mmCIF file of C-alpha atoms in Angstrom:
data_model
loop_
_atom_site.group_PDB
_atom_site.id
_atom_site.type_symbol
_atom_site.label_atom_id
_atom_site.label_comp_id
_atom_site.label_asym_id
_atom_site.label_seq_id
_atom_site.Cartn_x
_atom_site.Cartn_y
_atom_site.Cartn_z
ATOM 1 C CA UNK A 1 -3.671 7.790 -12.848
ATOM 2 C CA UNK A 2 -1.704 10.354 -10.914
ATOM 3 C CA UNK A 3 -0.573 10.923 -7.390
ATOM 4 C CA UNK A 4 -3.194 13.468 -6.967
ATOM 5 C CA UNK A 5 -5.953 11.522 -8.473
ATOM 6 C CA UNK A 6 -4.878 8.852 -6.133
ATOM 7 C CA UNK A 7 -4.992 10.847 -3.248
ATOM 8 C CA UNK A 8 -8.447 12.228 -4.460
ATOM 9 C CA UNK A 9 -9.742 8.964 -4.849
ATOM 10 C CA UNK A 10 -10.299 8.082 -8.655
ATOM 11 C CA UNK A 11 -13.655 6.345 -9.513
ATOM 12 C CA UNK A 12 -11.526 3.528 -10.773
ATOM 13 C CA UNK A 13 -9.029 3.508 -7.836
ATOM 14 C CA UNK A 14 -8.585 0.028 -6.399
ATOM 15 C CA UNK A 15 -8.167 1.294 -3.134
ATOM 16 C CA UNK A 16 -10.406 2.055 -0.236
ATOM 17 C CA UNK A 17 -10.599 5.304 1.471
ATOM 18 C CA UNK A 18 -8.671 3.840 4.591
ATOM 19 C CA UNK A 19 -5.987 2.380 2.364
ATOM 20 C CA UNK A 20 -5.487 5.671 0.645
ATOM 21 C CA UNK A 21 -5.102 7.253 4.081
ATOM 22 C CA UNK A 22 -2.652 4.576 5.341
ATOM 23 C CA UNK A 23 -0.539 4.716 2.448
ATOM 24 C CA UNK A 24 -0.586 8.657 2.407
ATOM 25 C CA UNK A 25 0.312 8.935 5.922
ATOM 26 C CA UNK A 26 3.152 6.240 6.139
ATOM 27 C CA UNK A 27 4.599 6.753 2.602
ATOM 28 C CA UNK A 28 4.063 10.355 1.490
ATOM 29 C CA UNK A 29 3.879 11.957 4.875
ATOM 30 C CA UNK A 30 6.410 9.586 6.725
ATOM 31 C CA UNK A 31 4.556 9.677 9.956
ATOM 32 C CA UNK A 32 5.913 6.769 12.534
ATOM 33 C CA UNK A 33 4.487 3.407 12.674
ATOM 34 C CA UNK A 34 2.746 4.033 16.075
ATOM 35 C CA UNK A 35 1.080 7.003 14.873
ATOM 36 C CA UNK A 36 -0.272 5.483 11.474
ATOM 37 C CA UNK A 37 -1.345 2.429 13.535
ATOM 38 C CA UNK A 38 -3.347 5.044 15.942
ATOM 39 C CA UNK A 39 -4.481 6.886 12.819
ATOM 40 C CA UNK A 40 -5.804 3.675 11.257
ATOM 41 C CA UNK A 41 -7.011 1.799 14.205
ATOM 42 C CA UNK A 42 -4.513 -1.062 14.144
ATOM 43 C CA UNK A 43 -2.540 -2.473 16.904
ATOM 44 C CA UNK A 44 0.742 -1.720 15.972
ATOM 45 C CA UNK A 45 3.451 -1.862 13.513
ATOM 46 C CA UNK A 46 3.004 -5.652 12.258
ATOM 47 C CA UNK A 47 -0.643 -4.739 11.346
ATOM 48 C CA UNK A 48 0.505 -1.714 9.562
ATOM 49 C CA UNK A 49 2.848 -3.597 7.458
ATOM 50 C CA UNK A 50 -0.074 -6.413 6.827
ATOM 51 C CA UNK A 51 -2.518 -3.663 5.731
ATOM 52 C CA UNK A 52 0.279 -1.696 3.483
ATOM 53 C CA UNK A 53 0.912 -4.878 1.747
ATOM 54 C CA UNK A 54 -2.676 -5.286 1.049
ATOM 55 C CA UNK A 55 -2.795 -1.919 -0.338
ATOM 56 C CA UNK A 56 0.221 -2.265 -2.516
ATOM 57 C CA UNK A 57 -0.923 -5.642 -3.764
ATOM 58 C CA UNK A 58 -4.233 -4.207 -5.097
ATOM 59 C CA UNK A 59 -2.257 -1.113 -6.652
ATOM 60 C CA UNK A 60 -0.136 -3.575 -8.314
ATOM 61 C CA UNK A 61 -2.999 -5.841 -9.711
ATOM 62 C CA UNK A 62 -4.606 -2.850 -11.047
ATOM 63 C CA UNK A 63 -1.899 -0.545 -12.609
ATOM 64 C CA UNK A 64 1.301 -2.783 -13.006
ATOM 65 C CA UNK A 65 2.356 -4.443 -16.048
ATOM 66 C CA UNK A 66 2.542 -8.356 -15.903
ATOM 67 C CA UNK A 67 6.220 -8.524 -15.662
ATOM 68 C CA UNK A 68 6.456 -6.117 -12.736
ATOM 69 C CA UNK A 69 3.264 -7.929 -11.082
ATOM 70 C CA UNK A 70 5.359 -10.962 -11.271
ATOM 71 C CA UNK A 71 8.661 -9.559 -9.394
ATOM 72 C CA UNK A 72 6.681 -7.359 -7.036
ATOM 73 C CA UNK A 73 3.814 -9.796 -5.788
ATOM 74 C CA UNK A 74 6.357 -12.398 -4.186
ATOM 75 C CA UNK A 75 7.907 -9.458 -2.190
ATOM 76 C CA UNK A 76 4.610 -8.614 -0.928
ATOM 77 C CA UNK A 77 3.901 -12.252 0.437
ATOM 78 C CA UNK A 78 7.375 -12.823 1.593
ATOM 79 C CA UNK A 79 9.461 -9.921 2.129
ATOM 80 C CA UNK A 80 11.881 -11.256 -0.035
ATOM 81 C CA UNK A 81 12.875 -11.193 -3.840
ATOM 82 C CA UNK A 82 11.904 -14.305 -5.733
ATOM 83 C CA UNK A 83 14.659 -16.687 -6.136
#
């Protein structure tokens, strides 16, 4: 999978259109939290972060090898590395 394929929505991509838009607007385009929230119909930064974590979890589960998933998934749950 490539970034362009991700952006265009490969058939096997694990993300919904709104999740792709959210990731692209915040991560790739580096739009501010308030703008991303407004574009996504979310109430603010906290909801954007929750939605980003959900999208990243889906990407990790679909694309990442097991050792990376084991390290990264706890970060998405707690925001902290696994001890």
